[in-house]
């Protein structure tokens, strides 16, 4: 699903440039539940941005769903994001003047789905995250956990190939963290590829594969045995 | 262009506009004020222009008035200070010499008591030709003006001004056919007219020129003449030429500035028209400048909004909005706001013009008459407004897509 070979990325800082990713090789197959672990500055967010087509890599190859990502213009990037990727952010990033339902249906609007259809699909996904009754509420009327669940519904609504979650639990307390992680696990169990970025061990522990990143290189890539009943059997 | 008729597009725009009511209101007021000023100013200046037109309306505006005074320079053996007299022969000569003359109305005048029964008053008496009605349109309330038959028959008839009628007659009394006494002679009233706002004659009784000549024993002499030129004639040049001809006939030094007096109505009206043109130019200038300022205000506010909404735009792009879709939304927001503001401005301006018409446009001496703006002008201004709205919307729209979604979403 995601195939990265010798990926490099550096950012210019004044005259110098900061080499953030120093040759990443990563292969994520369909249906995997991967977490990228690392402290701040390890390059994990940069990696997610590149995987999420929000940023471009300097060197190396990146294949998303078999398609090589190279010299993407903004328009193509937007279409691919809409088609293949669902985002979940640390700070939820819901549009404040839109209701939960409107927020969830927005990606479908850009996909060109009819209004009636959008409402129906969005409501289904809100139901799936257990927030059907909150459909007409604005984000500021929801709790942190609820907001993140709305964001997850929004990420899923276009039936993407991969869900990218950037510190999905970073702004949540431990109880809601668990409920959000349970939701992500459920999604994964239904076959969705989930890609989580975190610096919390407890979060990474609940994923099936843990990739550790340090100073722009992968230091370890392990199968999380206790979360992989299939493999342990 | 399908997206324009798509309810979803408008739903998105409505959402964006509704989000910040203060911003929307301030933006709308900016443009509204511009178009409101344009409509009101144009309407008011049109009203003023109409008023001037009604004031001058009774006169053929390309007219010259000529009369005589005393000479100021000695010439061909004549002493200075000689009284010059226009005669009816001068009129014939001018008529013959100048093809550009449309009408020429000679006149003699005097004043005298007019009496009817026990009522009497002192008024101007004017000996005129029917052509006067062509040079200076008479607003007749009763009866008719003098005609050629009156001239031929030296009839003892008169046409009196409304004021004379009011002084000599009872209210609602039929004046036509009644007799009045001017001097010692009885005249039959054939008509009553009403003076416009500007009248050179005051309250005058017009009697046939031939009758005047006989009764007052003026011979061929005339008091003055009114000359109307054909359309398109250089009236100032004609005035100079006529004065020179007259000076030649009457043996007056061509350099003599006092022997003949003249007023050129075209020049006088030209001054007022020039003022009106200036005012209209000012109106357009102020109106359009305000309009542009308003549109810039919209652009400015949208730009600020785009900065405020960087995050929102980033989210939209992360979930699949293409730059074109983002730009389209911002431009449409701008166009929508300018359109709504423009329409409100036109309605508001129209309402104020209506109030002006109600309070200033009626009564005996209105300040403004029929203050209106042409629909095509409004549509044109409106079109310009929408075009400007689109253009100014492009700037924030461009800025909106300049920010990479990743930068927009980065948590501070």
mmCIF file of N, CA and C in Angstrom, chain B residues 280-355:
data_model
loop_
_atom_site.group_PDB
_atom_site.id
_atom_site.type_symbol
_atom_site.label_atom_id
_atom_site.label_comp_id
_atom_site.label_asym_id
_atom_site.label_seq_id
_atom_site.Cartn_x
_atom_site.Cartn_y
_atom_site.Cartn_z
ATOM 1 N N UNK B 280 -21.869 67.239 -12.112
ATOM 2 C CA UNK B 280 -22.083 65.849 -12.473
ATOM 3 C C UNK B 280 -20.754 65.083 -12.498
ATOM 4 N N UNK B 281 -19.745 65.753 -13.020
ATOM 5 C CA UNK B 281 -18.419 65.139 -13.041
ATOM 6 C C UNK B 281 -17.968 64.830 -11.618
ATOM 7 N N UNK B 282 -18.185 65.803 -10.741
ATOM 8 C CA UNK B 282 -17.807 65.639 -9.337
ATOM 9 C C UNK B 282 -18.573 64.470 -8.725
ATOM 10 N N UNK B 283 -19.866 64.414 -9.061
ATOM 11 C CA UNK B 283 -20.709 63.336 -8.551
ATOM 12 C C UNK B 283 -20.156 61.975 -8.955
ATOM 13 N N UNK B 284 -19.854 61.852 -10.254
ATOM 14 C CA UNK B 284 -19.314 60.591 -10.741
ATOM 15 C C UNK B 284 -17.988 60.273 -10.065
ATOM 16 N N UNK B 285 -17.176 61.300 -9.965
ATOM 17 C CA UNK B 285 -15.850 61.108 -9.393
ATOM 18 C C UNK B 285 -15.958 60.626 -7.952
ATOM 19 N N UNK B 286 -16.742 61.370 -7.172
ATOM 20 C CA UNK B 286 -16.893 61.018 -5.755
ATOM 21 C C UNK B 286 -17.530 59.643 -5.623
ATOM 22 N N UNK B 287 -18.589 59.416 -6.403
ATOM 23 C CA UNK B 287 -19.319 58.152 -6.323
ATOM 24 C C UNK B 287 -18.423 56.972 -6.649
ATOM 25 N N UNK B 288 -17.712 57.086 -7.763
ATOM 26 C CA UNK B 288 -16.890 55.958 -8.202
ATOM 27 C C UNK B 288 -15.715 55.751 -7.253
ATOM 28 N N UNK B 289 -15.151 56.878 -6.786
ATOM 29 C CA UNK B 289 -14.039 56.759 -5.833
ATOM 30 C C UNK B 289 -14.512 56.041 -4.570
ATOM 31 N N UNK B 290 -15.706 56.413 -4.095
ATOM 32 C CA UNK B 290 -16.240 55.768 -2.895
ATOM 33 C C UNK B 290 -16.490 54.290 -3.150
ATOM 34 N N UNK B 291 -16.993 54.019 -4.357
ATOM 35 C CA UNK B 291 -17.280 52.640 -4.738
ATOM 36 C C UNK B 291 -16.002 51.798 -4.714
ATOM 37 N N UNK B 292 -14.963 52.375 -5.315
ATOM 38 C CA UNK B 292 -13.689 51.649 -5.377
ATOM 39 C C UNK B 292 -13.146 51.443 -3.965
ATOM 40 N N UNK B 293 -13.270 52.504 -3.157
ATOM 41 C CA UNK B 293 -12.824 52.378 -1.761
ATOM 42 C C UNK B 293 -13.577 51.239 -1.077
ATOM 43 N N UNK B 294 -14.875 51.172 -1.354
ATOM 44 C CA UNK B 294 -15.703 50.117 -0.758
ATOM 45 C C UNK B 294 -15.245 48.738 -1.187
ATOM 46 N N UNK B 295 -14.969 48.607 -2.482
ATOM 47 C CA UNK B 295 -14.531 47.306 -2.998
ATOM 48 C C UNK B 295 -13.179 46.927 -2.390
ATOM 49 N N UNK B 296 -12.319 47.933 -2.258
ATOM 50 C CA UNK B 296 -11.025 47.655 -1.625
ATOM 51 C C UNK B 296 -11.218 47.224 -0.176
ATOM 52 N N UNK B 297 -12.205 47.832 0.477
ATOM 53 C CA UNK B 297 -12.495 47.439 1.854
ATOM 54 C C UNK B 297 -12.872 45.965 1.896
ATOM 55 N N UNK B 298 -13.671 45.552 0.920
ATOM 56 C CA UNK B 298 -14.060 44.137 0.859
ATOM 57 C C UNK B 298 -12.819 43.268 0.671
ATOM 58 N N UNK B 299 -11.985 43.692 -0.286
ATOM 59 C CA UNK B 299 -10.770 42.917 -0.550
ATOM 60 C C UNK B 299 -9.910 42.809 0.691
ATOM 61 N N UNK B 300 -9.783 43.951 1.368
ATOM 62 C CA UNK B 300 -8.970 44.009 2.573
ATOM 63 C C UNK B 300 -9.503 43.065 3.642
ATOM 64 N N UNK B 301 -10.804 43.139 3.846
ATOM 65 C CA UNK B 301 -11.403 42.322 4.895
ATOM 66 C C UNK B 301 -11.309 40.845 4.536
ATOM 67 N N UNK B 302 -11.509 40.552 3.240
ATOM 68 C CA UNK B 302 -11.382 39.151 2.826
ATOM 69 C C UNK B 302 -9.957 38.653 3.042
ATOM 70 N N UNK B 303 -9.002 39.554 2.798
ATOM 71 C CA UNK B 303 -7.604 39.178 2.968
ATOM 72 C C UNK B 303 -7.325 38.835 4.424
ATOM 73 N N UNK B 304 -7.857 39.686 5.315
ATOM 74 C CA UNK B 304 -7.696 39.430 6.746
ATOM 75 C C UNK B 304 -8.367 38.108 7.097
ATOM 76 N N UNK B 305 -9.559 37.929 6.521
ATOM 77 C CA UNK B 305 -10.297 36.705 6.801
ATOM 78 C C UNK B 305 -9.524 35.487 6.336
ATOM 79 N N UNK B 306 -8.925 35.625 5.158
ATOM 80 C CA UNK B 306 -8.169 34.485 4.640
ATOM 81 C C UNK B 306 -7.048 34.129 5.614
ATOM 82 N N UNK B 307 -6.405 35.160 6.167
ATOM 83 C CA UNK B 307 -5.349 34.889 7.148
ATOM 84 C C UNK B 307 -5.930 34.195 8.365
ATOM 85 N N UNK B 308 -7.100 34.718 8.796
ATOM 86 C CA UNK B 308 -7.778 34.097 9.940
ATOM 87 C C UNK B 308 -8.155 32.665 9.616
ATOM 88 N N UNK B 309 -8.507 32.453 8.370
ATOM 89 C CA UNK B 309 -9.059 31.165 7.980
ATOM 90 C C UNK B 309 -8.009 30.236 7.398
ATOM 91 N N UNK B 310 -6.739 30.619 7.549
ATOM 92 C CA UNK B 310 -5.674 29.781 7.003
ATOM 93 C C UNK B 310 -5.861 28.337 7.422
ATOM 94 N N UNK B 311 -6.180 28.161 8.682
ATOM 95 C CA UNK B 311 -6.329 26.815 9.205
ATOM 96 C C UNK B 311 -7.480 26.087 8.526
ATOM 97 N N UNK B 312 -8.614 26.807 8.446
ATOM 98 C CA UNK B 312 -9.788 26.197 7.830
ATOM 99 C C UNK B 312 -9.474 25.789 6.396
ATOM 100 N N UNK B 313 -8.795 26.690 5.691
ATOM 101 C CA UNK B 313 -8.462 26.405 4.296
ATOM 102 C C UNK B 313 -7.502 25.217 4.224
ATOM 103 N N UNK B 314 -6.571 25.173 5.185
ATOM 104 C CA UNK B 314 -5.662 24.028 5.268
ATOM 105 C C UNK B 314 -6.415 22.723 5.462
ATOM 106 N N UNK B 315 -7.415 22.762 6.342
ATOM 107 C CA UNK B 315 -8.209 21.545 6.595
ATOM 108 C C UNK B 315 -8.919 21.122 5.311
ATOM 109 N N UNK B 316 -9.549 22.130 4.674
ATOM 110 C CA UNK B 316 -10.287 21.822 3.446
ATOM 111 C C UNK B 316 -9.368 21.198 2.405
ATOM 112 N N UNK B 317 -8.147 21.711 2.336
ATOM 113 C CA UNK B 317 -7.235 21.167 1.330
ATOM 114 C C UNK B 317 -6.726 19.792 1.724
ATOM 115 N N UNK B 318 -6.520 19.583 3.036
ATOM 116 C CA UNK B 318 -6.072 18.264 3.488
ATOM 117 C C UNK B 318 -7.110 17.204 3.160
ATOM 118 N N UNK B 319 -8.381 17.569 3.249
ATOM 119 C CA UNK B 319 -9.406 16.555 2.984
ATOM 120 C C UNK B 319 -9.847 16.558 1.533
ATOM 121 N N UNK B 320 -9.108 17.275 0.673
ATOM 122 C CA UNK B 320 -9.336 17.065 -0.754
ATOM 123 C C UNK B 320 -9.845 18.219 -1.574
ATOM 124 N N UNK B 321 -9.855 19.452 -1.000
ATOM 125 C CA UNK B 321 -10.255 20.598 -1.812
ATOM 126 C C UNK B 321 -9.092 21.003 -2.708
ATOM 127 N N UNK B 322 -9.348 21.159 -4.003
ATOM 128 C CA UNK B 322 -8.275 21.579 -4.900
ATOM 129 C C UNK B 322 -8.126 23.098 -4.777
ATOM 130 N N UNK B 323 -6.947 23.618 -5.149
ATOM 131 C CA UNK B 323 -6.757 25.075 -5.079
ATOM 132 C C UNK B 323 -7.833 25.837 -5.846
ATOM 133 N N UNK B 324 -8.255 25.287 -6.978
ATOM 134 C CA UNK B 324 -9.303 25.958 -7.764
ATOM 135 C C UNK B 324 -10.576 26.078 -6.946
ATOM 136 N N UNK B 325 -10.909 25.014 -6.236
ATOM 137 C CA UNK B 325 -12.141 25.043 -5.438
ATOM 138 C C UNK B 325 -12.050 26.084 -4.323
ATOM 139 N N UNK B 326 -10.858 26.185 -3.725
ATOM 140 C CA UNK B 326 -10.662 27.167 -2.657
ATOM 141 C C UNK B 326 -10.778 28.578 -3.219
ATOM 142 N N UNK B 327 -10.091 28.815 -4.331
ATOM 143 C CA UNK B 327 -10.121 30.148 -4.958
ATOM 144 C C UNK B 327 -11.552 30.513 -5.338
ATOM 145 N N UNK B 328 -12.228 29.534 -5.901
ATOM 146 C CA UNK B 328 -13.594 29.773 -6.343
ATOM 147 C C UNK B 328 -14.470 30.209 -5.175
ATOM 148 N N UNK B 329 -14.266 29.536 -4.062
ATOM 149 C CA UNK B 329 -15.091 29.879 -2.913
ATOM 150 C C UNK B 329 -14.826 31.304 -2.434
ATOM 151 N N UNK B 330 -13.541 31.677 -2.354
ATOM 152 C CA UNK B 330 -13.209 33.022 -1.864
ATOM 153 C C UNK B 330 -13.714 34.081 -2.847
ATOM 154 N N UNK B 331 -13.517 33.856 -4.145
ATOM 155 C CA UNK B 331 -13.988 34.827 -5.135
ATOM 156 C C UNK B 331 -15.504 34.947 -5.081
ATOM 157 N N UNK B 332 -16.176 33.802 -5.014
ATOM 158 C CA UNK B 332 -17.641 33.843 -4.977
ATOM 159 C C UNK B 332 -18.133 34.566 -3.736
ATOM 160 N N UNK B 333 -17.419 34.361 -2.627
ATOM 161 C CA UNK B 333 -17.788 35.085 -1.406
ATOM 162 C C UNK B 333 -17.724 36.575 -1.648
ATOM 163 N N UNK B 334 -16.621 36.994 -2.296
ATOM 164 C CA UNK B 334 -16.424 38.410 -2.579
ATOM 165 C C UNK B 334 -17.510 38.936 -3.505
ATOM 166 N N UNK B 335 -17.777 38.185 -4.573
ATOM 167 C CA UNK B 335 -18.789 38.623 -5.537
ATOM 168 C C UNK B 335 -20.164 38.667 -4.875
ATOM 169 N N UNK B 336 -20.440 37.648 -4.089
ATOM 170 C CA UNK B 336 -21.732 37.599 -3.419
ATOM 171 C C UNK B 336 -21.920 38.810 -2.502
ATOM 172 N N UNK B 337 -20.867 39.095 -1.720
ATOM 173 C CA UNK B 337 -20.963 40.230 -0.794
ATOM 174 C C UNK B 337 -21.142 41.544 -1.548
ATOM 175 N N UNK B 338 -20.354 41.747 -2.616
ATOM 176 C CA UNK B 338 -20.490 43.003 -3.358
ATOM 177 C C UNK B 338 -21.864 43.089 -4.007
ATOM 178 N N UNK B 339 -22.350 41.971 -4.517
ATOM 179 C CA UNK B 339 -23.661 42.004 -5.168
ATOM 180 C C UNK B 339 -24.756 42.359 -4.175
ATOM 181 N N UNK B 340 -24.755 41.667 -3.055
ATOM 182 C CA UNK B 340 -25.777 41.945 -2.047
ATOM 183 C C UNK B 340 -25.667 43.396 -1.580
ATOM 184 N N UNK B 341 -24.419 43.817 -1.297
ATOM 185 C CA UNK B 341 -24.211 45.190 -0.826
ATOM 186 C C UNK B 341 -24.651 46.183 -1.889
ATOM 187 N N UNK B 342 -24.321 45.872 -3.149
ATOM 188 C CA UNK B 342 -24.706 46.765 -4.242
ATOM 189 C C UNK B 342 -26.206 46.889 -4.350
ATOM 190 N N UNK B 343 -26.889 45.763 -4.264
ATOM 191 C CA UNK B 343 -28.350 45.793 -4.377
ATOM 192 C C UNK B 343 -28.955 46.591 -3.229
ATOM 193 N N UNK B 344 -28.448 46.334 -2.029
ATOM 194 C CA UNK B 344 -28.954 47.086 -0.874
ATOM 195 C C UNK B 344 -28.699 48.571 -1.071
ATOM 196 N N UNK B 345 -27.503 48.901 -1.576
ATOM 197 C CA UNK B 345 -27.151 50.308 -1.798
ATOM 198 C C UNK B 345 -28.086 50.960 -2.785
ATOM 199 N N UNK B 346 -28.422 50.233 -3.866
ATOM 200 C CA UNK B 346 -29.315 50.792 -4.875
ATOM 201 C C UNK B 346 -30.710 51.000 -4.279
ATOM 202 N N UNK B 347 -31.159 49.998 -3.534
ATOM 203 C CA UNK B 347 -32.496 50.107 -2.929
ATOM 204 C C UNK B 347 -32.528 51.277 -1.942
ATOM 205 N N UNK B 348 -31.503 51.344 -1.114
ATOM 206 C CA UNK B 348 -31.413 52.396 -0.105
ATOM 207 C C UNK B 348 -31.330 53.773 -0.776
ATOM 208 N N UNK B 349 -30.483 53.859 -1.815
ATOM 209 C CA UNK B 349 -30.341 55.115 -2.563
ATOM 210 C C UNK B 349 -31.647 55.523 -3.212
ATOM 211 N N UNK B 350 -32.339 54.536 -3.794
ATOM 212 C CA UNK B 350 -33.636 54.816 -4.414
ATOM 213 C C UNK B 350 -34.627 55.333 -3.395
ATOM 214 N N UNK B 351 -34.578 54.745 -2.215
ATOM 215 C CA UNK B 351 -35.483 55.168 -1.150
ATOM 216 C C UNK B 351 -35.205 56.616 -0.742
ATOM 217 N N UNK B 352 -33.907 56.953 -0.615
ATOM 218 C CA UNK B 352 -33.537 58.327 -0.244
ATOM 219 C C UNK B 352 -33.957 59.309 -1.343
ATOM 220 N N UNK B 353 -33.805 58.895 -2.604
ATOM 221 C CA UNK B 353 -34.254 59.757 -3.706
ATOM 222 C C UNK B 353 -35.767 59.966 -3.632
ATOM 223 N N UNK B 354 -36.461 58.908 -3.260
ATOM 224 C CA UNK B 354 -37.911 59.006 -3.093
ATOM 225 C C UNK B 354 -38.256 60.026 -2.005
ATOM 226 N N UNK B 355 -37.506 59.948 -0.883
ATOM 227 C CA UNK B 355 -37.734 60.898 0.209
ATOM 228 C C UNK B 355 -37.434 62.319 -0.253
#
